[in-house]
């Protein structure tokens, strides 16, 4: 399937309306510059400099392509090219104007830092939206996360937000990178379905002044049971705090109501992803049916 080409040869310009076909190359060395650049996307600094990130696994690659995300490079395991779905995805990538790299499992393992890498790794361009682009409709919900720090928590929250049909996830302040390999893995593909916003605390508070709906936050000082408010029929902005410190004081003051989830055991708190999941399903309870 692979053709030889000069790494330094001029690339045809990519047009969004009519992309020139990409190229296919067989690479077996982990020291190849292409592989080094892809592996470097494991570092936040390199992701920020390039605007790219890695999606690991054929399912995630297909999810991203189906959702219209821009692919730059697809790395596939040479040993798995007998898989029709993998070869179809490679052909689809080339048709979109991106390159396909056929590599050994050793190379894929170096990129993902795994001993048992999956058969495909996609390099995609990051995509976020701004607060003013969020469309909640008459009863949609968005969740704003104040300084979330754990990639597993963020990935699980994005997956849960997708499951309940949330209209977006807002990352407030100094949050973990949603495009880190660990976060993307934890989303199980939902990162491609849920709009992501990056905003400062001030930007969110400014947007909140124009928000016509319920603003609810969970807080240790909350006195209202999370099941009490009537969430139906109105947009909801759900504020969830940092894993250690909870909501900042300005964000807590911006809430219409501060909520708590009752507990009966000895645990003094819930994991952020679990608490957010409980809240999101309660907010969407009347809108979700089997």
CSV table of C-alpha atoms in Angstrom, one decimal:
chain,number,residue,atom,x,y,z
A,1,UNK,CA,0.0,0.0,0.0
A,2,UNK,CA,2.9,2.3,0.8
A,3,UNK,CA,4.7,4.5,-1.8
A,4,UNK,CA,8.2,6.0,-1.3
A,5,UNK,CA,8.4,9.8,-1.1
A,6,UNK,CA,10.9,12.4,-0.1
A,7,UNK,CA,10.1,13.8,3.4
A,8,UNK,CA,11.2,17.2,2.2
A,9,UNK,CA,9.2,17.2,-1.0
A,10,UNK,CA,6.7,20.1,-1.4
A,11,UNK,CA,3.2,19.3,-0.1
A,12,UNK,CA,0.2,20.3,-2.2
A,13,UNK,CA,-1.9,22.9,-0.4
A,14,UNK,CA,-5.0,21.4,1.4
A,15,UNK,CA,-8.3,22.9,0.4
A,16,UNK,CA,-11.3,22.4,2.6
A,17,UNK,CA,-13.6,22.2,-0.4
A,18,UNK,CA,-11.3,19.9,-2.5
A,19,UNK,CA,-8.4,18.4,-0.5
A,20,UNK,CA,-5.5,17.0,-2.5
A,21,UNK,CA,-4.9,13.4,-1.8
A,22,UNK,CA,-2.5,12.6,1.0
A,23,UNK,CA,0.5,10.3,0.9
A,24,UNK,CA,1.3,6.9,2.3
A,25,UNK,CA,4.7,5.9,3.8
A,26,UNK,CA,6.1,2.9,5.4
A,27,UNK,CA,8.1,3.8,8.6
A,28,UNK,CA,9.8,1.3,10.9
A,29,UNK,CA,12.3,3.6,12.8
A,30,UNK,CA,11.2,5.2,16.1
A,31,UNK,CA,13.8,7.9,15.4
A,32,UNK,CA,12.1,9.1,12.2
A,33,UNK,CA,11.3,12.8,12.5
A,34,UNK,CA,7.6,12.2,11.7
A,35,UNK,CA,7.3,9.7,14.5
A,36,UNK,CA,9.3,12.0,16.9
A,37,UNK,CA,6.8,14.9,16.1
A,38,UNK,CA,3.8,12.7,16.7
A,39,UNK,CA,5.2,11.3,19.9
A,40,UNK,CA,6.0,14.8,21.1
A,41,UNK,CA,2.2,15.4,21.1
A,42,UNK,CA,2.2,13.6,24.4
A,43,UNK,CA,3.6,16.9,25.9
A,44,UNK,CA,1.2,19.8,26.5
A,45,UNK,CA,3.8,22.3,25.3
A,46,UNK,CA,3.9,20.6,21.9
A,47,UNK,CA,0.1,20.3,21.6
A,48,UNK,CA,-0.2,24.0,22.4
A,49,UNK,CA,2.5,24.9,19.8
A,50,UNK,CA,1.0,22.8,17.0
A,51,UNK,CA,-2.7,22.8,17.8
A,52,UNK,CA,-2.7,19.1,17.3
A,53,UNK,CA,-3.5,16.0,19.5
A,54,UNK,CA,-3.6,12.2,19.4
A,55,UNK,CA,-6.6,10.0,19.3
A,56,UNK,CA,-5.7,6.4,19.9
A,57,UNK,CA,-7.7,3.5,18.5
A,58,UNK,CA,-9.6,2.8,15.3
A,59,UNK,CA,-13.0,3.5,16.9
A,60,UNK,CA,-11.9,7.0,18.1
A,61,UNK,CA,-10.4,7.8,14.7
A,62,UNK,CA,-13.6,6.9,13.0
A,63,UNK,CA,-15.7,8.8,15.5
A,64,UNK,CA,-13.6,11.9,14.9
A,65,UNK,CA,-13.8,11.6,11.1
A,66,UNK,CA,-17.6,11.0,11.2
A,67,UNK,CA,-17.9,14.2,13.4
A,68,UNK,CA,-15.9,16.2,10.9
A,69,UNK,CA,-12.7,16.8,12.8
A,70,UNK,CA,-9.7,17.6,10.7
A,71,UNK,CA,-7.1,14.8,10.5
A,72,UNK,CA,-3.5,15.5,9.8
A,73,UNK,CA,-1.9,12.1,10.0
A,74,UNK,CA,-3.0,8.5,10.5
A,75,UNK,CA,-0.6,5.9,11.8
A,76,UNK,CA,-1.6,2.3,11.2
A,77,UNK,CA,-0.2,-1.0,12.2
A,78,UNK,CA,1.2,-2.8,9.2
A,79,UNK,CA,0.4,-6.2,10.8
A,80,UNK,CA,-3.3,-5.2,10.9
A,81,UNK,CA,-3.8,-4.1,7.3
A,82,UNK,CA,-5.8,-7.2,6.6
A,83,UNK,CA,-8.6,-5.5,8.6
A,84,UNK,CA,-11.0,-4.1,6.0
A,85,UNK,CA,-12.2,-1.3,8.3
A,86,UNK,CA,-8.6,-0.2,9.0
A,87,UNK,CA,-7.8,-0.1,5.3
A,88,UNK,CA,-11.0,1.7,4.5
A,89,UNK,CA,-10.2,4.3,7.1
A,90,UNK,CA,-6.7,4.7,5.7
A,91,UNK,CA,-8.1,5.3,2.2
A,92,UNK,CA,-10.6,7.7,3.6
A,93,UNK,CA,-7.7,9.6,5.3
A,94,UNK,CA,-5.7,9.9,2.1
A,95,UNK,CA,-8.8,11.1,0.3
A,96,UNK,CA,-9.1,13.9,2.8
A,97,UNK,CA,-5.6,15.1,2.1
A,98,UNK,CA,-3.9,13.7,5.1
A,99,UNK,CA,-0.9,11.3,5.3
A,100,UNK,CA,-1.0,7.7,6.3
A,101,UNK,CA,2.0,6.1,8.0
A,102,UNK,CA,2.3,2.3,8.0
A,103,UNK,CA,4.3,1.4,11.0
A,104,UNK,CA,5.4,-1.5,13.2
A,105,UNK,CA,3.7,-2.2,16.5
A,106,UNK,CA,6.9,-1.1,18.2
A,107,UNK,CA,6.5,2.4,16.7
A,108,UNK,CA,2.9,2.6,17.8
A,109,UNK,CA,3.9,1.5,21.3
A,110,UNK,CA,6.5,4.2,21.5
A,111,UNK,CA,4.0,6.9,20.4
A,112,UNK,CA,1.3,5.8,22.9
A,113,UNK,CA,3.7,4.6,25.6
A,114,UNK,CA,1.9,1.3,25.7
A,115,UNK,CA,3.1,-2.3,25.4
A,116,UNK,CA,0.0,-3.3,23.5
A,117,UNK,CA,-0.9,-0.4,21.3
A,118,UNK,CA,-4.0,-0.3,19.2
A,119,UNK,CA,-4.0,-0.6,15.4
A,120,UNK,CA,-4.5,3.1,14.6
A,121,UNK,CA,-3.4,6.4,15.9
A,122,UNK,CA,-4.9,9.6,14.5
A,123,UNK,CA,-3.4,13.1,14.7
A,124,UNK,CA,-6.2,15.6,14.7
A,125,UNK,CA,-6.4,19.4,14.9
A,126,UNK,CA,-7.9,20.7,18.2
A,127,UNK,CA,-11.3,22.3,18.1
A,128,UNK,CA,-13.0,24.5,20.8
A,129,UNK,CA,-15.8,27.0,20.7
A,130,UNK,CA,-16.5,30.2,22.5
A,131,UNK,CA,-19.2,30.8,25.1
A,132,UNK,CA,-21.3,32.8,22.8
A,133,UNK,CA,-21.5,29.9,20.4
A,134,UNK,CA,-23.2,27.6,22.9
A,135,UNK,CA,-26.8,27.0,22.0
A,136,UNK,CA,-28.8,25.6,25.0
A,137,UNK,CA,-32.2,25.8,23.4
A,138,UNK,CA,-35.2,26.0,25.8
A,139,UNK,CA,-34.0,23.4,28.3
A,140,UNK,CA,-30.4,22.4,27.5
A,141,UNK,CA,-27.7,22.0,30.1
A,142,UNK,CA,-24.0,22.9,30.1
A,143,UNK,CA,-21.5,22.1,32.8
A,144,UNK,CA,-18.7,24.4,33.8
A,145,UNK,CA,-15.8,22.9,35.6
A,146,UNK,CA,-13.7,25.1,37.9
A,147,UNK,CA,-10.0,24.2,37.7
A,148,UNK,CA,-10.5,20.5,37.1
A,149,UNK,CA,-7.1,18.9,37.4
A,150,UNK,CA,-7.5,15.2,36.8
A,151,UNK,CA,-7.5,13.9,33.2
A,152,UNK,CA,-9.6,10.9,34.1
A,153,UNK,CA,-12.2,13.0,35.8
A,154,UNK,CA,-12.4,15.3,32.8
A,155,UNK,CA,-12.6,12.5,30.3
A,156,UNK,CA,-15.4,10.8,32.3
A,157,UNK,CA,-17.3,14.0,32.6
A,158,UNK,CA,-17.1,14.6,28.8
A,159,UNK,CA,-18.4,11.1,28.3
A,160,UNK,CA,-21.2,11.6,30.8
A,161,UNK,CA,-22.1,15.0,29.3
A,162,UNK,CA,-22.4,13.3,25.9
A,163,UNK,CA,-24.6,10.6,27.4
A,164,UNK,CA,-27.1,13.0,28.8
A,165,UNK,CA,-27.2,15.2,25.7
A,166,UNK,CA,-25.4,18.2,27.4
A,167,UNK,CA,-24.8,21.2,25.1
A,168,UNK,CA,-21.2,21.8,26.2
A,169,UNK,CA,-18.5,21.6,28.8
A,170,UNK,CA,-16.8,24.8,29.9
A,171,UNK,CA,-13.3,24.6,31.3
A,172,UNK,CA,-12.8,27.5,33.7
A,173,UNK,CA,-9.4,28.8,34.7
A,174,UNK,CA,-6.3,26.5,35.0
A,175,UNK,CA,-7.8,23.1,33.9
A,176,UNK,CA,-6.2,19.9,32.7
A,177,UNK,CA,-5.7,19.8,29.0
A,178,UNK,CA,-8.8,18.2,27.4
A,179,UNK,CA,-6.6,17.0,24.5
A,180,UNK,CA,-4.1,15.1,26.6
A,181,UNK,CA,-3.8,11.4,25.6
A,182,UNK,CA,-5.2,10.4,29.0
A,183,UNK,CA,-8.2,12.6,28.8
A,184,UNK,CA,-9.0,11.6,25.2
A,185,UNK,CA,-8.8,7.9,26.1
A,186,UNK,CA,-11.2,8.4,29.0
A,187,UNK,CA,-13.8,10.1,26.8
A,188,UNK,CA,-14.2,7.0,24.7
A,189,UNK,CA,-14.8,9.2,21.7
A,190,UNK,CA,-17.2,11.7,23.3
A,191,UNK,CA,-14.7,14.5,23.0
A,192,UNK,CA,-15.7,14.6,19.4
A,193,UNK,CA,-19.4,15.0,20.2
A,194,UNK,CA,-19.5,17.6,23.0
A,195,UNK,CA,-18.5,21.3,22.4
A,196,UNK,CA,-15.6,22.3,24.6
A,197,UNK,CA,-15.1,25.9,25.8
A,198,UNK,CA,-12.0,27.3,27.5
A,199,UNK,CA,-12.8,30.4,29.5
A,200,UNK,CA,-11.4,32.5,32.4
A,201,UNK,CA,-13.4,32.9,35.5
A,202,UNK,CA,-14.1,36.5,34.5
A,203,UNK,CA,-15.3,35.5,31.1
A,204,UNK,CA,-17.7,33.0,32.5
A,205,UNK,CA,-19.0,35.5,35.1
A,206,UNK,CA,-19.5,38.1,32.3
A,207,UNK,CA,-21.4,35.6,30.2
A,208,UNK,CA,-23.5,34.5,33.2
A,209,UNK,CA,-25.0,38.0,33.5
A,210,UNK,CA,-26.7,37.5,30.2
A,211,UNK,CA,-27.7,33.9,30.9
A,212,UNK,CA,-31.5,33.4,31.2
A,213,UNK,CA,-31.9,30.2,33.1
A,214,UNK,CA,-31.0,28.4,36.3
A,215,UNK,CA,-27.4,28.6,37.6
A,216,UNK,CA,-26.8,25.9,40.1
A,217,UNK,CA,-23.6,24.8,41.8
A,218,UNK,CA,-22.6,22.0,44.2
A,219,UNK,CA,-21.0,23.3,47.3
A,220,UNK,CA,-20.2,22.0,50.8
A,221,UNK,CA,-22.1,25.0,52.2
A,222,UNK,CA,-25.1,24.2,50.1
A,223,UNK,CA,-28.4,23.8,51.9
A,224,UNK,CA,-30.6,22.6,49.1
A,225,UNK,CA,-31.0,18.9,48.1
A,226,UNK,CA,-29.9,18.5,44.5
A,227,UNK,CA,-33.2,16.8,43.7
A,228,UNK,CA,-35.3,19.8,44.9
A,229,UNK,CA,-35.0,22.3,42.0
A,230,UNK,CA,-37.3,21.9,39.0
A,231,UNK,CA,-34.8,21.8,36.1
A,232,UNK,CA,-37.3,21.1,33.4
A,233,UNK,CA,-38.3,23.7,30.8
A,234,UNK,CA,-35.4,26.0,31.3
A,235,UNK,CA,-31.7,26.1,30.4
A,236,UNK,CA,-29.3,25.1,33.2
A,237,UNK,CA,-25.7,26.1,33.9
A,238,UNK,CA,-24.2,23.6,36.3
A,239,UNK,CA,-21.1,24.7,38.1
A,240,UNK,CA,-18.8,22.0,39.6
A,241,UNK,CA,-15.7,22.8,41.6
A,242,UNK,CA,-12.1,21.8,41.8
A,243,UNK,CA,-11.3,18.3,43.2
A,244,UNK,CA,-9.7,19.7,46.3
A,245,UNK,CA,-11.0,23.3,46.8
A,246,UNK,CA,-14.5,23.1,45.4
A,247,UNK,CA,-16.0,26.2,43.7
A,248,UNK,CA,-14.2,29.5,44.0
A,249,UNK,CA,-16.0,32.1,46.0
A,250,UNK,CA,-16.9,34.3,43.0
A,251,UNK,CA,-18.4,31.4,41.1
A,252,UNK,CA,-20.3,30.2,44.2
A,253,UNK,CA,-21.8,33.7,44.6
A,254,UNK,CA,-22.9,33.7,41.0
A,255,UNK,CA,-25.2,30.7,41.6
A,256,UNK,CA,-28.9,31.0,42.0
A,257,UNK,CA,-28.8,28.0,44.3
A,258,UNK,CA,-26.1,26.0,46.0
A,259,UNK,CA,-26.8,22.3,46.1
A,260,UNK,CA,-25.6,19.2,48.1
A,261,UNK,CA,-25.9,15.5,47.3
A,262,UNK,CA,-27.0,13.7,50.6
A,263,UNK,CA,-24.7,11.0,51.8
A,264,UNK,CA,-25.2,8.3,54.4
A,265,UNK,CA,-21.7,6.7,54.8
A,266,UNK,CA,-18.4,7.8,56.2
A,267,UNK,CA,-17.1,9.3,53.0
A,268,UNK,CA,-16.8,13.1,53.3
A,269,UNK,CA,-17.1,13.7,49.6
A,270,UNK,CA,-17.7,12.2,46.2
A,271,UNK,CA,-15.3,12.0,43.3
A,272,UNK,CA,-15.8,15.0,41.0
A,273,UNK,CA,-16.7,12.8,37.9
A,274,UNK,CA,-19.2,10.8,40.0
A,275,UNK,CA,-20.8,13.9,41.5
A,276,UNK,CA,-21.1,15.6,38.1
A,277,UNK,CA,-22.7,12.4,36.7
A,278,UNK,CA,-25.2,12.4,39.5
A,279,UNK,CA,-26.0,16.0,38.9
A,280,UNK,CA,-26.3,15.8,35.1
A,281,UNK,CA,-28.6,12.9,35.2
A,282,UNK,CA,-30.8,14.6,37.7
A,283,UNK,CA,-30.9,17.8,35.7
A,284,UNK,CA,-31.9,15.8,32.6
A,285,UNK,CA,-34.1,13.3,34.3
A,286,UNK,CA,-37.4,14.5,32.8
A,287,UNK,CA,-35.8,14.8,29.3
A,288,UNK,CA,-34.4,11.3,29.3
A,289,UNK,CA,-36.6,8.3,28.4
A,290,UNK,CA,-35.9,4.7,27.4
